[in-house]
Coordinates of C-alpha atoms in Angstrom, one line a residue:
Chain A
M6 CA -40.0 130.4 23.1
V7 CA -41.7 127.4 24.8
V8 CA -39.6 125.0 22.7
R9 CA -36.4 126.8 23.6
W10 CA -37.4 126.8 27.3
L11 CA -38.1 123.1 27.2
A12 CA -34.8 122.5 25.4
V13 CA -32.9 124.5 28.0
T14 CA -34.7 122.6 30.8
S15 CA -34.0 119.3 29.3
I16 CA -30.3 120.2 28.8
V17 CA -30.0 121.3 32.4
M18 CA -31.6 118.1 33.6
T19 CA -29.5 116.0 31.3
L20 CA -26.3 117.7 32.4
G21 CA -27.3 117.6 36.0
G22 CA -27.5 113.8 35.8
C23 CA -24.2 113.4 34.0
A24 CA -21.3 111.9 35.9
A25 CA -18.1 113.8 36.2
P26 CA -15.9 113.4 33.1
G27 CA -12.3 112.2 33.2
P28 CA -9.5 114.1 35.0
V29 CA -8.6 117.5 33.8
K30 CA -5.6 119.4 35.2
P31 CA -6.7 122.6 36.8
F32 CA -4.9 125.9 36.1
A33 CA -2.2 126.6 38.6
G34 CA -1.8 130.3 37.6
S35 CA -2.4 132.9 35.0
E36 CA 0.8 131.9 33.1
Q37 CA -0.8 128.6 32.1
V38 CA -3.5 130.3 30.2
A39 CA -1.1 131.0 27.4
T40 CA -0.5 127.2 26.8
I41 CA -4.1 125.9 26.7
S42 CA -4.9 123.0 24.3
E43 CA -6.6 123.4 21.0
E44 CA -9.8 122.0 22.5
E45 CA -9.7 124.6 25.2
S46 CA -8.9 127.3 22.7
R47 CA -12.1 126.6 20.8
L48 CA -14.0 126.8 24.1
W49 CA -12.4 130.2 24.8
V50 CA -13.4 131.5 21.4
Q51 CA -17.0 130.6 22.1
A52 CA -16.8 132.1 25.6
R53 CA -15.5 135.3 24.0
D54 CA -18.5 135.3 21.7
V55 CA -20.7 135.1 24.8
D56 CA -18.7 138.0 26.3
A57 CA -19.3 140.1 23.2
M58 CA -23.0 139.3 23.2
I59 CA -23.3 140.5 26.8
R60 CA -21.3 143.6 26.2
K61 CA -23.4 144.4 23.1
S62 CA -26.6 143.9 25.0
G63 CA -25.7 147.0 27.1
Q64 CA -26.4 145.1 30.4
I65 CA -23.1 145.8 32.0
Y66 CA -23.7 147.9 35.2
R67 CA -22.2 151.3 34.7
D68 CA -20.6 152.0 38.0
E69 CA -16.9 151.6 37.8
V70 CA -16.5 151.8 41.6
V71 CA -18.8 148.9 42.2
Q72 CA -17.1 146.9 39.3
Q73 CA -13.7 147.5 40.8
Y74 CA -14.8 146.6 44.3
V75 CA -16.2 143.2 43.2
Q76 CA -13.1 142.6 41.1
Q77 CA -10.9 143.4 44.1
V78 CA -12.7 140.8 46.2
M79 CA -12.2 138.3 43.5
D80 CA -8.5 139.1 43.2
Q81 CA -8.1 138.5 47.0
L82 CA -9.6 135.1 46.6
Y83 CA -7.6 134.1 43.5
P84 CA -4.5 136.3 43.6
E85 CA -2.6 134.1 41.2
F86 CA -5.3 134.8 38.6
K87 CA -5.4 138.5 38.9
G88 CA -5.9 140.0 35.4
T89 CA -7.2 136.7 34.0
V90 CA -10.4 136.2 36.0
R91 CA -12.5 139.2 35.2
V92 CA -15.8 139.9 37.0
R93 CA -18.5 142.0 35.5
V94 CA -21.7 143.1 37.2
I95 CA -24.8 142.8 35.0
D96 CA -27.8 145.0 35.5
S97 CA -30.3 142.1 35.9
P98 CA -32.7 141.5 38.8
I99 CA -32.5 137.7 38.3
L100 CA -30.6 136.1 41.2
N101 CA -27.6 134.6 39.5
A102 CA -23.9 134.6 38.8
F103 CA -22.0 132.4 36.4
A104 CA -18.5 131.7 35.1
L105 CA -17.4 131.2 31.5
P106 CA -14.4 128.9 30.6
N107 CA -12.2 131.9 29.7
G108 CA -12.3 133.3 33.2
S109 CA -15.2 135.8 32.6
I110 CA -17.5 135.8 35.6
Y111 CA -20.8 137.6 35.5
F112 CA -22.6 138.7 38.7
N113 CA -26.2 139.9 38.5
L114 CA -27.1 143.1 40.3
G115 CA -30.1 141.3 42.0
L116 CA -27.8 138.8 43.7
L117 CA -25.4 141.6 44.7
A118 CA -28.2 143.5 46.3
R119 CA -29.3 140.4 48.3
A120 CA -25.9 139.8 50.0
D121 CA -25.4 141.3 53.4
N122 CA -21.6 141.6 53.5
E123 CA -18.3 141.0 51.7
A124 CA -17.9 137.5 53.0
Q125 CA -21.2 136.5 51.4
L126 CA -20.2 138.1 48.1
A127 CA -16.9 136.3 48.4
T128 CA -18.7 133.0 48.8
V129 CA -20.4 133.2 45.5
L130 CA -17.2 134.6 43.8
A131 CA -15.1 131.8 45.2
H132 CA -17.5 129.2 44.0
E133 CA -17.6 130.7 40.5
G134 CA -13.8 131.2 40.4
A135 CA -13.5 127.4 41.1
H136 CA -15.5 126.6 37.9
F137 CA -12.8 128.5 35.9
V138 CA -9.7 127.3 37.7
N139 CA -10.8 123.6 37.6
K140 CA -11.9 123.9 34.0
H141 CA -15.5 122.8 34.6
G142 CA -16.5 124.2 31.2
L143 CA -14.1 121.9 29.5
Q144 CA -15.2 118.9 31.5
Q145 CA -18.8 119.7 30.7
R146 CA -18.0 120.0 27.0
R147 CA -16.4 116.6 27.1
V148 CA -19.5 115.1 28.7
I149 CA -21.6 116.7 26.0
K150 CA -19.4 115.5 23.2
S151 CA -19.4 112.0 24.4
R152 CA -23.1 111.8 24.5
T153 CA -24.1 111.5 20.9
A154 CA -27.7 110.9 21.6
F155 CA -27.8 114.1 23.7
A156 CA -26.2 116.1 20.9
M157 CA -28.7 114.8 18.4
G158 CA -31.5 115.6 20.8
T159 CA -30.4 119.2 21.2
A160 CA -30.0 119.6 17.5
I161 CA -33.6 118.5 17.0
V162 CA -35.0 121.1 19.4
G163 CA -32.8 123.8 17.9
V164 CA -30.1 124.6 20.4
P165 CA -26.7 124.8 18.8
L166 CA -23.9 123.1 20.7
A167 CA -22.0 126.4 20.9
D168 CA -24.8 127.9 23.0
L169 CA -24.2 125.2 25.6
I170 CA -21.2 127.1 26.8
A171 CA -23.5 129.8 28.0
I172 CA -26.3 127.5 29.0
S173 CA -24.3 125.2 31.2
S174 CA -22.6 128.2 32.9
I175 CA -25.8 130.0 33.6
Y176 CA -27.9 127.1 34.6
G177 CA -25.2 125.3 36.5
F178 CA -22.8 122.4 36.0
S179 CA -23.3 118.8 37.1
R180 CA -23.8 118.0 40.7
D181 CA -20.3 116.7 41.2
L182 CA -18.7 119.7 39.6
E183 CA -20.8 122.1 41.7
R184 CA -19.8 120.2 44.8
E185 CA -16.2 120.5 43.7
A186 CA -16.6 124.2 43.2
D187 CA -18.1 124.5 46.7
A188 CA -15.1 122.7 48.3
I189 CA -12.5 124.8 46.4
G190 CA -14.4 128.0 47.0
Y191 CA -14.6 127.2 50.6
E192 CA -10.9 126.8 50.9
R193 CA -10.3 130.0 49.1
L194 CA -12.7 131.8 51.5
R195 CA -10.8 130.5 54.5
A196 CA -7.4 131.3 52.9
A197 CA -8.6 134.9 52.2
G198 CA -9.6 135.2 55.9
Y199 CA -13.4 135.4 55.5
D200 CA -15.8 134.2 58.1
V201 CA -17.0 130.9 56.5
R202 CA -20.2 130.9 58.5
E203 CA -21.5 133.6 56.2
S204 CA -21.3 131.2 53.2
V205 CA -24.3 129.2 54.5
K206 CA -26.2 132.4 55.3
V207 CA -26.1 133.8 51.8
F208 CA -27.5 130.5 50.3
E209 CA -30.1 130.4 53.1
H210 CA -31.4 133.9 52.2
L211 CA -31.5 133.1 48.5
Y212 CA -33.3 129.8 49.3
A213 CA -35.9 131.5 51.4
E214 CA -36.6 134.1 48.7
A215 CA -36.7 131.6 45.9
K216 CA -39.2 129.5 47.9
A217 CA -41.4 132.5 49.0
L218 CA -41.6 133.8 45.4
D219 CA -41.9 130.3 44.0
V220 CA -39.2 131.2 41.4
K221 CA -39.6 129.1 38.3
Q222 CA -36.3 130.1 36.5
P223 CA -33.9 127.2 36.7
V224 CA -30.9 129.5 36.8
F225 CA -28.4 128.3 39.3
F226 CA -28.7 130.8 42.2
S227 CA -32.5 130.9 42.0
S228 CA -33.2 127.2 41.9
H229 CA -34.5 125.7 45.2
P230 CA -32.9 122.3 44.9
K231 CA -29.5 123.7 43.9
L232 CA -29.6 126.2 46.7
K233 CA -30.5 123.5 49.1
E234 CA -27.5 121.5 47.9
R235 CA -25.2 124.5 48.5
I236 CA -26.5 124.9 52.0
D237 CA -25.9 121.2 52.8
S238 CA -22.6 121.2 51.1
F239 CA -21.3 124.3 52.9
N240 CA -22.6 123.0 56.2
S241 CA -20.7 119.8 55.7
L242 CA -17.5 121.7 54.9
I243 CA -17.9 123.9 58.0
E244 CA -18.5 120.7 60.1
V245 CA -15.3 119.1 58.8
S246 CA -13.1 122.2 59.1
G247 CA -14.5 123.8 62.2
Q248 CA -16.0 127.2 62.6
A249 CA -13.0 129.5 62.1
Q250 CA -13.9 133.1 62.7
G251 CA -12.8 135.6 60.1
R252 CA -13.6 138.8 58.3
I253 CA -17.2 139.7 57.4
G254 CA -16.7 143.1 55.8
K255 CA -20.1 144.5 56.5
D256 CA -19.5 148.3 56.5
V257 CA -17.4 148.3 53.3
Y258 CA -20.1 146.2 51.6
M259 CA -23.0 148.4 52.8
Q260 CA -21.1 151.5 51.6
H261 CA -20.6 150.1 48.1
M262 CA -24.1 148.6 47.8
R263 CA -26.2 151.7 48.6
D264 CA -26.8 152.6 44.9
V265 CA -26.8 148.9 43.8
R266 CA -29.7 148.1 46.1
L267 CA -31.7 151.1 44.9
T268 CA -31.0 150.3 41.2
S269 CA -32.0 146.7 41.9
L270 CA -35.3 147.8 43.4
Q271 CA -36.0 150.2 40.5
T272 CA -35.2 147.5 38.0
D273 CA -37.5 145.1 39.8
L274 CA -40.3 147.6 39.7
S275 CA -39.8 148.4 36.1
M276 CA -40.0 144.7 35.3
N277 CA -43.2 144.3 37.3
R278 CA -41.5 142.2 40.0
Y279 CA -43.6 143.8 42.7
K280 CA -43.8 140.6 44.8
S281 CA -40.0 140.5 45.0
V282 CA -39.7 144.2 46.0
I283 CA -42.4 143.7 48.7
L284 CA -40.7 140.6 50.0
V285 CA -37.3 142.3 50.2
L286 CA -38.6 145.5 51.8
E287 CA -40.9 143.8 54.3
N288 CA -38.1 141.6 55.4
E289 CA -36.5 142.7 58.7
M290 CA -33.1 142.7 57.0
S291 CA -34.2 145.6 54.9
V292 CA -34.0 147.9 57.9
E293 CA -30.2 147.7 57.7
R294 CA -30.0 147.6 53.9
Y295 CA -32.0 150.7 53.0
E296 CA -32.5 154.2 54.2
P297 CA -35.9 154.3 56.0
Y298 CA -37.4 156.8 53.6
H299 CA -36.2 154.7 50.6
R300 CA -37.7 151.6 52.2
H301 CA -41.1 153.1 52.8
Y302 CA -41.2 154.9 49.5
Y303 CA -40.3 151.9 47.3
L304 CA -42.6 149.7 49.3
G305 CA -45.4 152.2 48.6
E306 CA -44.4 152.1 44.9
A307 CA -44.6 148.3 44.8
Y308 CA -48.1 148.3 46.4
R309 CA -49.3 151.0 44.1
L310 CA -48.1 149.2 41.0
R311 CA -49.3 145.8 42.2
D312 CA -52.7 147.4 42.7
E313 CA -54.4 144.4 44.4
E314 CA -57.2 144.8 46.9
G315 CA -56.0 146.9 49.8
D316 CA -52.8 147.9 48.1
A317 CA -53.9 151.6 47.7
K318 CA -54.2 151.8 51.5
R319 CA -50.9 150.1 52.0
A320 CA -49.2 152.4 49.5
E321 CA -50.7 155.5 51.2
A322 CA -49.5 154.4 54.6
A323 CA -46.0 153.7 53.2
Y324 CA -45.7 157.1 51.5
K325 CA -46.9 158.8 54.6
K326 CA -44.2 157.0 56.6
A327 CA -41.6 158.0 54.0
I328 CA -42.5 161.7 54.5
E329 CA -42.6 161.3 58.2
V330 CA -39.0 160.0 58.4
R331 CA -37.7 162.4 55.7
D332 CA -39.7 165.5 54.8
D333 CA -37.4 166.6 51.9
F334 CA -37.6 163.5 49.7
A335 CA -39.6 164.8 46.8
P336 CA -40.8 161.5 45.2
S337 CA -42.9 160.6 48.3
Y338 CA -45.0 163.8 47.8
R339 CA -45.5 163.1 44.2
A340 CA -46.5 159.5 44.8
L341 CA -48.9 160.4 47.5
G342 CA -50.3 163.2 45.4
L343 CA -51.0 160.8 42.5
L344 CA -52.7 158.4 44.9
Y345 CA -55.1 161.1 46.1
L346 CA -55.6 162.4 42.6
K347 CA -56.8 159.0 41.5
K348 CA -59.3 159.0 44.4
K349 CA -60.4 162.5 43.1
E350 CA -59.3 164.0 46.4
T351 CA -57.7 167.1 44.7
D352 CA -57.8 169.1 47.9
K353 CA -55.2 166.6 49.3
S354 CA -53.2 166.1 46.1
R355 CA -52.7 169.8 45.3
P356 CA -50.5 170.7 48.3
L357 CA -48.5 167.5 47.8
F358 CA -47.8 168.3 44.1
E359 CA -46.9 171.9 45.1
K360 CA -44.4 170.6 47.6
Y361 CA -43.0 168.2 45.1
L362 CA -42.3 170.9 42.6
Q363 CA -40.9 173.1 45.3
L364 CA -38.4 170.3 46.3
A365 CA -37.7 169.2 42.7
P366 CA -38.2 172.2 40.4
N367 CA -36.4 170.5 37.6
A368 CA -38.2 167.2 37.9
A369 CA -38.4 165.2 34.6
D370 CA -42.2 164.8 35.1
R371 CA -42.8 168.5 35.9
A372 CA -45.2 168.8 32.9
Y373 CA -47.4 166.0 34.2
V374 CA -47.5 167.5 37.7
E375 CA -48.3 170.9 36.4
H376 CA -51.0 169.4 34.3
Y377 CA -52.5 167.7 37.4
L378 CA -52.3 170.9 39.3
N379 CA -54.2 172.8 36.7
K380 CA -56.9 170.2 36.5
P381 CA -60.2 171.6 37.8
Chain B
M12 CA -42.2 114.0 -12.4
N13 CA -42.5 117.1 -14.6
R14 CA -46.1 117.5 -13.5
I15 CA -45.1 117.5 -9.9
I16 CA -42.5 120.2 -10.5
Q17 CA -45.1 122.2 -12.4
L18 CA -47.6 121.9 -9.7
T19 CA -45.0 122.9 -7.1
C20 CA -44.1 125.9 -9.1
L21 CA -47.7 127.0 -9.5
L22 CA -48.3 126.5 -5.8
L23 CA -45.2 128.6 -5.0
I24 CA -46.4 131.4 -7.3
A25 CA -49.8 131.3 -5.7
V26 CA -48.3 131.6 -2.3
L27 CA -46.0 134.4 -3.4
A28 CA -48.9 136.2 -5.0
A29 CA -50.9 136.0 -1.8
G30 CA -47.9 137.2 0.1
C31 CA -47.6 140.3 -2.2
A32 CA -51.2 141.2 -1.7
V33 CA -50.8 141.6 2.1
W34 CA -48.8 144.9 1.5
A35 CA -50.9 147.6 -0.1
R36 CA -49.9 151.1 -1.1
I37 CA -51.8 153.9 0.6
D38 CA -53.7 155.8 -2.1
E39 CA -56.2 157.6 0.1
P40 CA -54.8 159.5 3.1
L41 CA -57.7 158.8 5.4
V42 CA -57.3 155.3 6.9
D43 CA -59.7 153.4 9.1
G44 CA -58.5 151.4 12.1
P45 CA -59.7 147.8 12.7
D46 CA -63.5 147.7 13.4
K47 CA -63.6 151.3 12.3
A48 CA -62.8 152.3 15.9
F49 CA -60.6 155.2 14.8
Q50 CA -59.4 157.0 11.7
L51 CA -56.2 158.9 10.9
E52 CA -54.5 160.5 8.0
L53 CA -51.4 158.7 6.7
P54 CA -49.0 159.7 3.9
V55 CA -50.0 158.6 0.4
G56 CA -47.4 156.3 -1.1
W57 CA -46.5 154.6 2.1
I58 CA -47.2 150.9 2.4
R59 CA -49.7 149.3 4.7
A60 CA -49.3 145.9 6.2
G61 CA -52.5 144.0 5.5
L62 CA -51.6 141.1 7.7
A63 CA -51.6 143.3 10.8
T64 CA -55.4 143.1 11.1
D65 CA -55.5 144.2 14.8
R66 CA -53.8 147.6 14.0
V67 CA -52.8 150.0 11.3
L68 CA -49.1 149.5 10.4
V69 CA -47.5 151.6 7.7
T70 CA -44.0 152.1 6.5
R71 CA -42.2 154.0 3.8
D72 CA -39.0 151.9 3.4
G73 CA -39.9 148.7 5.3
T74 CA -40.9 148.1 9.0
G75 CA -37.2 147.3 9.8
V76 CA -36.4 150.9 8.8
Q77 CA -39.4 152.9 10.1
F78 CA -43.0 152.4 10.9
I79 CA -46.1 154.2 12.2
E80 CA -48.5 152.1 14.1
A81 CA -52.0 152.9 15.5
M82 CA -54.0 150.4 17.5
K83 CA -56.7 150.0 20.0
R84 CA -56.8 147.3 22.7
T85 CA -59.4 146.4 25.2
H86 CA -58.3 147.2 28.8
K87 CA -57.8 143.5 29.5
K88 CA -55.4 143.1 26.6
A89 CA -53.7 146.5 26.6
F90 CA -50.4 145.3 28.0
S91 CA -50.9 141.5 27.9
D92 CA -47.2 141.0 27.2
L93 CA -46.5 142.6 30.6
K94 CA -49.5 140.8 32.2
E95 CA -50.9 144.2 33.0
E96 CA -54.3 145.7 32.3
T97 CA -55.5 149.3 31.9
R98 CA -58.5 151.0 33.4
A99 CA -60.5 154.0 32.2
D100 CA -59.4 155.9 35.3
M101 CA -55.7 155.5 34.8
L102 CA -53.6 158.6 34.9
P103 CA -51.4 159.5 31.9
T104 CA -48.3 159.0 34.2
E105 CA -49.3 155.4 34.9
L106 CA -49.9 154.7 31.3
A107 CA -46.5 156.1 30.4
E108 CA -44.9 153.9 33.0
L109 CA -46.4 150.8 31.4
A110 CA -45.4 152.0 27.9
I111 CA -41.8 152.4 29.1
A112 CA -41.9 148.9 30.7
Q113 CA -43.3 147.5 27.5
L114 CA -40.5 149.0 25.4
K115 CA -37.9 147.8 27.8
S116 CA -39.3 144.2 27.7
Q117 CA -39.0 143.9 23.9
P118 CA -36.4 141.3 22.9
G119 CA -33.0 142.7 22.1
V120 CA -33.8 146.2 23.4
S121 CA -31.0 147.8 25.6
D122 CA -29.8 151.1 26.8
L123 CA -33.3 152.6 26.8
E124 CA -33.4 156.2 27.8
V125 CA -36.4 158.5 28.1
V126 CA -35.8 161.7 26.2
N127 CA -39.1 163.2 27.0
N128 CA -42.2 162.1 28.8
A129 CA -45.1 164.6 29.0
P130 CA -48.9 164.8 28.9
A131 CA -50.4 165.2 25.5
T132 CA -53.9 165.5 24.0
I133 CA -54.9 162.9 21.5
A134 CA -58.4 163.0 19.9
G135 CA -59.4 165.4 22.6
T136 CA -58.4 163.1 25.5
T137 CA -55.4 163.6 27.8
G138 CA -52.8 160.9 27.5
F139 CA -49.0 160.8 27.3
R140 CA -46.3 161.4 24.7
L141 CA -43.2 159.5 25.2
H142 CA -39.9 159.9 23.3
V143 CA -37.3 157.2 23.9
Q144 CA -33.9 156.3 22.6
M145 CA -32.7 152.7 22.6
K146 CA -30.4 150.1 21.0
N147 CA -31.3 146.9 19.2
S148 CA -29.5 143.6 19.5
Q149 CA -27.1 144.7 16.8
G150 CA -26.2 147.8 18.7
L151 CA -28.1 150.1 16.3
A152 CA -29.4 153.2 18.0
Y153 CA -33.1 154.0 17.2
E154 CA -35.8 156.1 18.6
A155 CA -39.5 155.9 19.2
V156 CA -42.3 158.3 20.0
V157 CA -45.3 156.7 21.6
Y158 CA -48.7 158.4 22.3
G159 CA -51.3 156.7 24.4
F160 CA -54.6 157.3 26.2
V161 CA -57.5 155.4 27.7
D162 CA -61.2 155.8 27.4
A163 CA -64.1 153.7 28.7
D164 CA -63.5 151.2 25.8
G165 CA -59.9 150.6 26.0
F166 CA -56.3 151.7 25.4
Y167 CA -55.2 153.5 22.3
R168 CA -51.6 153.7 21.2
L169 CA -49.8 155.5 18.3
R170 CA -46.2 154.7 17.8
Y171 CA -43.4 155.8 15.4
Q172 CA -40.1 154.1 15.4
A173 CA -37.0 154.6 13.2
P174 CA -33.1 154.5 13.5
S175 CA -31.7 157.6 15.0
L176 CA -29.3 158.1 12.1
H177 CA -31.1 159.9 9.2
Y178 CA -34.5 158.2 9.4
F179 CA -36.0 159.2 12.8
K180 CA -36.0 163.0 12.2
R181 CA -37.0 162.7 8.6
D182 CA -40.4 161.1 9.2
L183 CA -41.2 162.4 12.7
S184 CA -43.3 165.3 11.4
I185 CA -45.3 162.9 9.3
F186 CA -46.1 160.9 12.4
E187 CA -47.0 164.0 14.4
R188 CA -49.4 165.0 11.6
A189 CA -51.0 161.6 11.8
V190 CA -51.4 161.9 15.6
K191 CA -53.1 165.3 15.1
S192 CA -55.5 163.8 12.6
F193 CA -56.3 160.8 14.8
R194 CA -60.0 160.6 15.9
L195 CA -62.3 158.1 17.3
T196 CA -65.0 156.9 15.0
G197 CA -66.5 154.1 17.0
E198 CA -69.9 154.2 18.7
R199 CA -68.5 156.2 21.6
A200 CA -66.8 158.8 19.4

């Protein structure tokens, strides 16, 4: 695992330092996809293998409405590639999105949950779409092929060259290609009528979170240096083009993201990413993003599970607030009941468990709660 | 040259022989856990993995097909793969949460669904019984039943896992019998 991690890191670093390869003609529209070269065909076959691998892994988010919404935003940005560029949301808390050479774009749920509006979602999609349209996968492949020493190096540490398709997509392309994707993406944002000022905001949020959590994953949208580059790059683009106002799409985004944000919190909690949940929910922006009772309840859960000094008290306060703002949300009663039960305060836990079962008679954990109620 | 080949062959045979010895047929149903911390009854004729010295690991057709596992971990190492510890005062619900997270974190596991999660008594102590369905990296559906509990000494886990098709139901009752026979035999028992 460590060897593979080192290998990936070295690949990312090596690719990051590579100069942009020779000119490659971008796709002008979907019809050109049928006439790709043999070299590109091979790349597409490998990309389809990555598609199949992701599909098999069962990670595709199962909410067709959300999938269609994200696709629809992409289609507005790249209308001439409708049907060719396919976006799929992945149920992963890692803040990332990536494009494969065949037009498959993957957007992680965690990143979707962090954006505030459609313009911010469109910023990331426009950037990823540019990687496909400008054939950055092909350009990267040519760089790799031309560097024999690099190829030998990767062979030694056990990363097959075919895997590089996924690796370079997930961890980012060279600095020049990323800047090119910024510029093309920016133009697409403007053309689709989005407020370009939101482009900087999304990267600023991600940068702040990556810094606060000291994220070590070198994936593109979680890496401090790469996010800093995006902020600088989009700021320069705004400076040159002027701050044209446009569509933000806040309400429609909020509406589609309600379940996404909750699923993302639950995934974070199930993967012990308590720090991340606390950071997200204690942020003032969470007031808008979550229903108050959800915000307090999940904050309580994060403190309870983190279980550091003082966390039990923080969790108790959060659960109480959740009940205060909404007295018919059953999980808050259960959670507070468990907290008191652990402190052996059964006189307090009992009425809470009873209320929980009254509100949720078919709860999946009914057997546990009944067991706790029957405890002497 | 011939001598080198002979020596290499002998070495290979020795290695293979040593490899065979690590799997042993269960002839006596009563099996002791590592450090004699616990004891349980397992089916005669199944094969025990001798290399798994920190737990009891048995299978009928190979661990890739089905296995029953029984182990004890110190609180500190109970969920080291999740960087989580257990404590003697943990509730069965909390232990089950950790067990689910551990199953989800296994490489290649996807589509994990909890079929049933309820309190259970193991060796006279209240713990949890968890039944889950999941898929492996090849898309094969399989199921697992996990029992767990804590005492002052540490965390105990019994697990049975097999593909959903044909195997899971076939050997589930054998596992449940093993769980019923499980008892602590250490100093604290």
